[in-house]
Short mmCIF file of C-alpha atoms in Angstrom, two decimals:
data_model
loop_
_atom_site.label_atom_id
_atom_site.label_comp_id
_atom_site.label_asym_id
_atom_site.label_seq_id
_atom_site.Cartn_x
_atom_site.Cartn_y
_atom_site.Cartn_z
CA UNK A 259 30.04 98.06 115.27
CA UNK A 260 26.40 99.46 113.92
CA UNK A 261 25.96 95.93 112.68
CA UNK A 262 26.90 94.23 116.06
CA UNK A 263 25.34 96.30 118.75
CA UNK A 264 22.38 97.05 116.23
CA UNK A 265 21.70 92.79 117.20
CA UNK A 266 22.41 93.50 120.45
CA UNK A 267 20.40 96.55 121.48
CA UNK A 268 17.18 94.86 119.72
CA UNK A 269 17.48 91.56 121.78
CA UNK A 270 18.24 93.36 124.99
CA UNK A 271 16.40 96.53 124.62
CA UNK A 272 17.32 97.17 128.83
CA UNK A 273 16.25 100.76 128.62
CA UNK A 274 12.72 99.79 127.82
CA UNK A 275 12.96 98.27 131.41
CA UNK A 276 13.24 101.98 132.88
CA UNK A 277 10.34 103.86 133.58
CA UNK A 278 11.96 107.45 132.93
CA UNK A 279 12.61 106.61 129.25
CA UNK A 280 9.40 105.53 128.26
CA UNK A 281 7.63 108.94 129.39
CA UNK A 282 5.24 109.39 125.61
CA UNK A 283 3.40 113.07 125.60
CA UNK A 284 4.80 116.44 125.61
CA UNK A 285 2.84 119.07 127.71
CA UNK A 286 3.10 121.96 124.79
CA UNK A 287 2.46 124.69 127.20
CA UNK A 288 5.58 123.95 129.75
CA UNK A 289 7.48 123.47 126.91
CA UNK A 290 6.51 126.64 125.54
CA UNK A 291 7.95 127.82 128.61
CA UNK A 292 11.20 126.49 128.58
CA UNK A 293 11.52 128.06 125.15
CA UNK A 294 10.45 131.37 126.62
CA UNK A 295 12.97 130.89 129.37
CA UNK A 296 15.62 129.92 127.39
CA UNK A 297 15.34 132.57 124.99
CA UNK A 298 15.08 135.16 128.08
CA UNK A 299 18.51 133.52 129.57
CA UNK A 300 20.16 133.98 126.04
CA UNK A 301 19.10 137.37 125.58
CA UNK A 302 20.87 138.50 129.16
CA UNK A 303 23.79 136.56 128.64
CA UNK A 304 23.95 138.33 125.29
CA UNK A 305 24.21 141.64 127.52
CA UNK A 306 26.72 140.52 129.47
CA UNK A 307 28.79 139.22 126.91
CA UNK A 308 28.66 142.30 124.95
CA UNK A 309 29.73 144.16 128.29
CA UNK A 310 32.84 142.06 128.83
CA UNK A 311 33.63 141.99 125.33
CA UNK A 312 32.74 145.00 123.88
CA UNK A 313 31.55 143.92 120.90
CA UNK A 314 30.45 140.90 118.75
CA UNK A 315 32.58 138.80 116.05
CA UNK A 316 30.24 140.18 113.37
CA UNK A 317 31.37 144.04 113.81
CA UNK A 318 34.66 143.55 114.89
CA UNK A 319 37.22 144.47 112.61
CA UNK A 320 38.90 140.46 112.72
CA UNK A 321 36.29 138.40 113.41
CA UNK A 322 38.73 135.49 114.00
CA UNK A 323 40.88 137.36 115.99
CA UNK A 324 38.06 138.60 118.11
CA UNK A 325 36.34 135.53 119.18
CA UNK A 326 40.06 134.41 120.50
CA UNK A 327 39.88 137.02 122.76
CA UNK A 328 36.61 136.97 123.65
CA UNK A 329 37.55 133.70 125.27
CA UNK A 330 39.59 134.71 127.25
CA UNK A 331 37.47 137.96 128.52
CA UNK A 332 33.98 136.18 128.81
CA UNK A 333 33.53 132.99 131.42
CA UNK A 334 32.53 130.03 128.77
CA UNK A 335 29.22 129.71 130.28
CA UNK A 336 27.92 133.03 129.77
CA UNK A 337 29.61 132.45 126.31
CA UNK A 338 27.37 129.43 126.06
CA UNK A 339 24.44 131.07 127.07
CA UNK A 340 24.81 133.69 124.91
CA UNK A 341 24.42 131.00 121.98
CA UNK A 342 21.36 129.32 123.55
CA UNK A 343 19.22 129.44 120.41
CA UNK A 344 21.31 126.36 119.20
CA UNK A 345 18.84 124.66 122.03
CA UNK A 346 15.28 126.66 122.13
CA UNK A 347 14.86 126.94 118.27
CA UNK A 348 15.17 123.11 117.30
CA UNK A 349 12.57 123.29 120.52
CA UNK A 350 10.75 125.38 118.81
CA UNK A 351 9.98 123.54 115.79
CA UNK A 352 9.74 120.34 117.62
CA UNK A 353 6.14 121.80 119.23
CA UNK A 354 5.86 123.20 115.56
CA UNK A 355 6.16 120.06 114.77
CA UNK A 356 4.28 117.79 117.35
CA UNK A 357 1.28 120.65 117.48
CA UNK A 358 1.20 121.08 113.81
CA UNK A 359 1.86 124.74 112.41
CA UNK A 360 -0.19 126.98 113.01
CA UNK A 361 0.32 131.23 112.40
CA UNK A 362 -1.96 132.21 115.24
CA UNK A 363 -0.65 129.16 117.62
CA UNK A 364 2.97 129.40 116.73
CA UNK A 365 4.03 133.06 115.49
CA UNK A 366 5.77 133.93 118.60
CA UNK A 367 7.77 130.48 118.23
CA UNK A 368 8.70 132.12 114.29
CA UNK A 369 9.57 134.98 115.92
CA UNK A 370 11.47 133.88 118.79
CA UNK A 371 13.60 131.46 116.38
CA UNK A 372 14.22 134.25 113.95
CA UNK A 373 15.46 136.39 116.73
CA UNK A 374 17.20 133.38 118.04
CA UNK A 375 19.25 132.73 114.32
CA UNK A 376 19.80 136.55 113.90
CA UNK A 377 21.73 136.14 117.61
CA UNK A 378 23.75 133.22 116.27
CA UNK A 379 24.97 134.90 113.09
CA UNK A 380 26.65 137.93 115.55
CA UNK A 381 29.12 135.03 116.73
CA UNK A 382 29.85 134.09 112.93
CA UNK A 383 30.53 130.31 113.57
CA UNK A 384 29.63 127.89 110.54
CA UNK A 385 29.09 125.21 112.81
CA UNK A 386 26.04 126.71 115.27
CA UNK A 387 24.24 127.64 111.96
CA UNK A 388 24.62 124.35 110.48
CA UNK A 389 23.42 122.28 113.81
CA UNK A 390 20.60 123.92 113.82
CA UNK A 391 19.46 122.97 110.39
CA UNK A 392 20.52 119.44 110.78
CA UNK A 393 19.09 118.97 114.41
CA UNK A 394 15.60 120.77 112.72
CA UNK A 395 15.69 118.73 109.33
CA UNK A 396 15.67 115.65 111.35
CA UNK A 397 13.43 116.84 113.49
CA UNK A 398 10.84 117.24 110.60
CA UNK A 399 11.94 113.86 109.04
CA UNK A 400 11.28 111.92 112.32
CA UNK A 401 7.87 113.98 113.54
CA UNK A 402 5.87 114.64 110.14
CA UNK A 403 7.25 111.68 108.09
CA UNK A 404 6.68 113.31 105.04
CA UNK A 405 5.60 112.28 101.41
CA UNK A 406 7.71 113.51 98.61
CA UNK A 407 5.63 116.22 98.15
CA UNK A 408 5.41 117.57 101.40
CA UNK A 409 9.46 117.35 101.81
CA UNK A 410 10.42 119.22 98.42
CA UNK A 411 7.71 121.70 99.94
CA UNK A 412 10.13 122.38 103.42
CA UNK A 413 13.41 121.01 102.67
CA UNK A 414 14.46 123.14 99.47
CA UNK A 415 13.25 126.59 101.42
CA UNK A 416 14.76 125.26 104.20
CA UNK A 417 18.33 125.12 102.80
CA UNK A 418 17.85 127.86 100.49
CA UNK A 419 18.04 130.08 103.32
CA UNK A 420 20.12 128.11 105.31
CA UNK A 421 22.86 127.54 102.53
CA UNK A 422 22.66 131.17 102.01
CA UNK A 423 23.79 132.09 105.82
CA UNK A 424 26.20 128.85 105.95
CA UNK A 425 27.99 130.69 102.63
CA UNK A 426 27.91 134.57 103.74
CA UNK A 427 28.70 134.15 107.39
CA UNK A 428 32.03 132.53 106.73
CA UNK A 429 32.95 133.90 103.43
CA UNK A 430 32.52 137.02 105.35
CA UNK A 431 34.55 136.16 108.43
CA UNK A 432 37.27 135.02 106.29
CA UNK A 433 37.22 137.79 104.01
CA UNK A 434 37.36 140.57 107.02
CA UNK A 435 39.95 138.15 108.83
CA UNK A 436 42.07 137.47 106.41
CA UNK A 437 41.40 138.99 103.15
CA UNK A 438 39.70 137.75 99.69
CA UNK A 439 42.11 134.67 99.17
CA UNK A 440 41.94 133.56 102.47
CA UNK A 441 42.40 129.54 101.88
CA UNK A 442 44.67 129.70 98.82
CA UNK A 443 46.98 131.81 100.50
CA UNK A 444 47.44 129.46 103.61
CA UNK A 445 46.88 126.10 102.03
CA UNK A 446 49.00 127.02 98.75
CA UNK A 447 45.93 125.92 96.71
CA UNK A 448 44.54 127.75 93.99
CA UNK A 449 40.50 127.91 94.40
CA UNK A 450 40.07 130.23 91.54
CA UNK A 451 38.85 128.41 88.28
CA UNK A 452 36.57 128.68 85.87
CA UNK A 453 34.04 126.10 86.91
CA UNK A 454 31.87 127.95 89.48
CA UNK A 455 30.46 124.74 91.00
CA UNK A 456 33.99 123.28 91.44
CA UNK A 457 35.24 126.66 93.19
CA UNK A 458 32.06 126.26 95.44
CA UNK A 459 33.00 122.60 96.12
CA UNK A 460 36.64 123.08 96.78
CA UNK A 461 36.73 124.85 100.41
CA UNK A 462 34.45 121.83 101.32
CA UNK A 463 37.34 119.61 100.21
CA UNK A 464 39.87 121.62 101.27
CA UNK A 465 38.65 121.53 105.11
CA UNK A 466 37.88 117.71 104.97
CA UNK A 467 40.90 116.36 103.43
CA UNK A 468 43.08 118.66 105.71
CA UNK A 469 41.68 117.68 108.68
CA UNK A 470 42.45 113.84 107.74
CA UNK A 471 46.23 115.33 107.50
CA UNK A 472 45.77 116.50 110.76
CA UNK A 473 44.64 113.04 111.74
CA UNK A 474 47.93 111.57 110.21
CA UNK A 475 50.07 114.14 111.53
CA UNK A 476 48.65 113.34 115.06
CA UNK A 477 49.49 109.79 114.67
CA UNK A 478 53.35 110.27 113.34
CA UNK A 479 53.63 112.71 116.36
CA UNK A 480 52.64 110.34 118.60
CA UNK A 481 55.80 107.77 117.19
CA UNK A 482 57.38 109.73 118.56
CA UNK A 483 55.93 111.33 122.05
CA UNK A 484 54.16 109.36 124.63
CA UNK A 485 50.26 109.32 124.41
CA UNK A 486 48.08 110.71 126.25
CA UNK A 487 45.78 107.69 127.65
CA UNK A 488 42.21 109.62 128.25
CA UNK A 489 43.59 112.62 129.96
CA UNK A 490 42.75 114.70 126.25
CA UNK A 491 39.27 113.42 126.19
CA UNK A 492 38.78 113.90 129.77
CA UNK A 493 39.98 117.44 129.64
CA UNK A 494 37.12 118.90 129.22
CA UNK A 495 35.89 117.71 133.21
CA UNK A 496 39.55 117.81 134.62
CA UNK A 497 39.70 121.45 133.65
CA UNK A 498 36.85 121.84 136.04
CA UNK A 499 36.88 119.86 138.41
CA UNK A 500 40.47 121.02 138.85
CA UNK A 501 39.52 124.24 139.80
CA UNK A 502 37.19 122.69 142.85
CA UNK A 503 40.21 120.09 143.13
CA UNK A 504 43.01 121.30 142.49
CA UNK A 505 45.28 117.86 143.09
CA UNK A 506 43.06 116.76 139.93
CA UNK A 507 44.90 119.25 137.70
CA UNK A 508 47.79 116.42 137.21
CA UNK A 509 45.83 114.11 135.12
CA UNK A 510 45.86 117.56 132.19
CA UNK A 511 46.90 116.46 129.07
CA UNK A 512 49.84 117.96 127.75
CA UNK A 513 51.16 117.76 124.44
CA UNK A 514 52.10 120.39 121.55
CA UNK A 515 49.69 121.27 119.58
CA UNK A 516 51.74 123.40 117.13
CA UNK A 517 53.52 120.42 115.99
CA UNK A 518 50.83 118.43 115.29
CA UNK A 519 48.82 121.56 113.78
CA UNK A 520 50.00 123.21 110.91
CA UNK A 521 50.28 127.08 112.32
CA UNK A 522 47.11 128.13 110.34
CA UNK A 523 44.87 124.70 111.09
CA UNK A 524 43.44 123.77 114.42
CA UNK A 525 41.12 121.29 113.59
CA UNK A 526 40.71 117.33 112.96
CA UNK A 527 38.18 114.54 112.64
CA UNK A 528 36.02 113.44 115.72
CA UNK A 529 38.86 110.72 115.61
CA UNK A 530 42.08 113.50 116.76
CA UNK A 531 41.44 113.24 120.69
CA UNK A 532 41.54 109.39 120.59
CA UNK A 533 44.71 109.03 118.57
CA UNK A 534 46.03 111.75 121.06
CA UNK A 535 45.32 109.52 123.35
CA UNK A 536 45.58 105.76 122.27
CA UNK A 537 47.75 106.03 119.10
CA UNK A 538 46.87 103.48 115.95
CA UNK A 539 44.41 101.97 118.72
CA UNK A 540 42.13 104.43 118.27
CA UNK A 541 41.19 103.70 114.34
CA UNK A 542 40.11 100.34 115.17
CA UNK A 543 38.47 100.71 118.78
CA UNK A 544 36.62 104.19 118.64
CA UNK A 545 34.36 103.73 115.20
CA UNK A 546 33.13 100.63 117.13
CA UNK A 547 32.36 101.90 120.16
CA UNK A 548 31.04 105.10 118.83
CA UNK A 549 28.88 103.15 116.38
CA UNK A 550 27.41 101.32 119.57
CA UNK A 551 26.16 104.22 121.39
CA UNK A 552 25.01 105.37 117.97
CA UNK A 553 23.01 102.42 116.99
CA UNK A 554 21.78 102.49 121.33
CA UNK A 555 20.06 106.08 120.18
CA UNK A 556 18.65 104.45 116.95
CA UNK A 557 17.28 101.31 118.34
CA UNK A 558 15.54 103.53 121.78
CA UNK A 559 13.87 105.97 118.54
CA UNK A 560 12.45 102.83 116.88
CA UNK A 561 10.97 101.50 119.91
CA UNK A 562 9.79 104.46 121.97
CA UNK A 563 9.75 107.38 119.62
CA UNK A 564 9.08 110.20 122.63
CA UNK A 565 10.54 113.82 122.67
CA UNK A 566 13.90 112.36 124.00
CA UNK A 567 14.62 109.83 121.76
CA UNK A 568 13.47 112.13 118.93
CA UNK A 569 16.01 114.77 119.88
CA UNK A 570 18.98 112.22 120.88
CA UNK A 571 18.62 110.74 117.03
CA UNK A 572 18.36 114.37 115.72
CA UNK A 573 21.67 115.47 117.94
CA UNK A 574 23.49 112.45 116.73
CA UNK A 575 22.87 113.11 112.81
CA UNK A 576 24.58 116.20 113.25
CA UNK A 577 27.10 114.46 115.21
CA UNK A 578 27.48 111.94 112.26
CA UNK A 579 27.55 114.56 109.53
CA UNK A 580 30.21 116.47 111.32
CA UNK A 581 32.71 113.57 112.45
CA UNK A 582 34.59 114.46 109.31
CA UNK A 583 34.91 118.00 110.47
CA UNK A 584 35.78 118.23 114.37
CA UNK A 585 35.15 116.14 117.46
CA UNK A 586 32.38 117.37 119.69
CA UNK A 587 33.47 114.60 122.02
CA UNK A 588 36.14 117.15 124.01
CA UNK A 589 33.51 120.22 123.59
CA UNK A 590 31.70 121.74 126.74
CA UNK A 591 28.96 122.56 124.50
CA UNK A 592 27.91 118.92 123.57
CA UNK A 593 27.74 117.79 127.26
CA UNK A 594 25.49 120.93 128.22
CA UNK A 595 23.09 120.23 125.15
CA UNK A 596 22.87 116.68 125.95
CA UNK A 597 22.13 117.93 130.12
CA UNK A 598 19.79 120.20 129.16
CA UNK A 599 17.74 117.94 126.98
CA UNK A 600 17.51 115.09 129.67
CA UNK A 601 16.55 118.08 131.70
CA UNK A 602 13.90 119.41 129.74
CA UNK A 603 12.61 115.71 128.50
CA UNK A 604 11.93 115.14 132.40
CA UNK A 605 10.71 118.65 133.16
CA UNK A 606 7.88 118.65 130.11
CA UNK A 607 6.77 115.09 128.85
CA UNK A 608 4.30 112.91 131.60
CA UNK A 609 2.82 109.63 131.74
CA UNK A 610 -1.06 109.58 130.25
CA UNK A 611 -3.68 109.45 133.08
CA UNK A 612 -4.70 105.92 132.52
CA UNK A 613 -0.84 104.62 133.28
#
């Protein structure tokens, strides 16, 4: 697929024919704005989550337990708002980045992202942290193509730091959730051994090669039951649009999750919604279309690399890197990220005088 529309994209590069996607310069001080505003919008919705909640995952006795029912008690988009630093501090460092650090230009950028990370490790989740530093990684890899000096100067501090919070935030989820031997107690495998690195290394394994046995189990299930065709992928706008339109609730997906699931494992690969709904199909059409839109982003960096392009290519590493995890293709958040960063791309980058 890559290989295919990769041919295809650079003979027929249509988008080029576009004006809006071409727009080249960044006007620093609206998007120092948005950041401002963004980080403004976070910090209320943090207040009202707390009020309807009561408290954060971080102090609550079970953290897992918790965030479950802070679903249920906070409307998902002051949830998502709460969680806005996932969007203004990868801003952040892109005018970092485009501007060129500077501590008298940028501290209030440092400080707003620090603020901004310290918000994200009250909802405990792995996976906010870790967009961040693959969204800002790329970010720095795209904007300052560095020499090999200059990246073992940022990357190593970079994931010192962020490795740290990626290991304590979970381990300490877990461990308040469900006690000290949280995964060999569910999965029936031991992680205690004498080789440090390989008891490090063996929750990573454990969560991918479980997920690909959710994968399989999805599949067998599906012998057996009749798919879905799109209604599991499309969930995520029939649930609501459904509540404007009600008559649109009948195209829900419905299927049982607990028998696909084992009782203690709720997630699969970004493949698990299309098998849901297109069976075996899905292992052979998906990767290829999904590697099309993928190598669409990649080709529209090369050729016009402008804030939106930059950030579409950083957003789809991380989508890359976590395929193996989860599927952000049924996820709210994903379709708000991408929305706000067409938004923002239109509302801070112009056309130079002269064009």
């Amino acid at each position: 697929g890559g290989w295919v529309f990769g041919r295809l994209w650079a003979k027929y590069p249509w988008w080029q024919k576009i004006k809006f996607f071409g727009r080249p310069q960044v006007a620093g001080r609206r998007l120092r704005v948005v950041i401002y505003l963004l980080f403004l919008v976070s910090l209320g919705a943090l207040y009202l989550f707390w009020r309807r909640a009561g408290n954060f995952p971080l102090f609550a006795p079970d953290p897992d337990a918790f965030r479950f029912l802070a679903d249920n008690q906070v409307p998902g988009a002051v949830n998502y708002l709460a969680q806005l630093a996932r969007l203004f501090i990868p801003l952040a460092f892109f005018l970092i980045f485009y501007e060129g650090f500077s501590f008298r230009r940028h501290w209030d950028l440092a400080a707003i992202s620090l603020a901004g990370a310290v918000s994200l490790i009250l909802f405990t989740s792995r996976t906010q942290i870790f967009f961040i530093d693959l969204w800002v990684m790329a970010l720095y890899l795209f904007m300052r193509r560095p020499n090999w000096r200059q990246a073992l100067k940022f990357y190593p501090a970079f994931l010192i730091v962020s490795i740290l919070v990626l290991a304590l935030v979970p381990l300490y989820r877990q461990y308040r959730s469900y006690g000290a031997d949280y995964l060999s107690s569910v999965t029936g495998v031991s992680i205690q051994s004498s080789n440090r690195l390989g008891a490090a290394l063996l929750p990573i394994y454990i969560g991918v090669s479980f997920n690909q046995q959710a994968l399989l189990h999805a599949q067998d299930y599906y012998h057996t039951h009749p798919l879905q065709h799109g209604r599991v992928s499309l969930d995520i706008f029939t649930n609501i649009a459904g509540k404007l339109i009600p008559s649109l609730n009948q195209f829900k997906s419905n299927f049982d999750l607990g028998a696909i699931f084992y009782s203690w494992w709720n997630t699969g690969t970004y493949l698990f919604p299309f098998v849901q709904d297109f069976g075996t199909a899905a292992f052979f059409i998906v990767p290829f279309i999904l590697a099309g839109l993928l190598a669409l982003i990649w080709q529209y960096w090369r050729a016009n690399p402008n804030f939106l392009s930059i950030n579409l290519y950083a957003y789809a590493c991380f989508f890359i890197v976590m395929t193996v995890y989860l599927s952000f293709t049924v996820r709210a958040e994903m379709y708000l990220d991408l929305f706000f960063i067409f938004v923002i791309y239109w509302a801070v980058t112009t056309w130079p005088k002269s064009a």
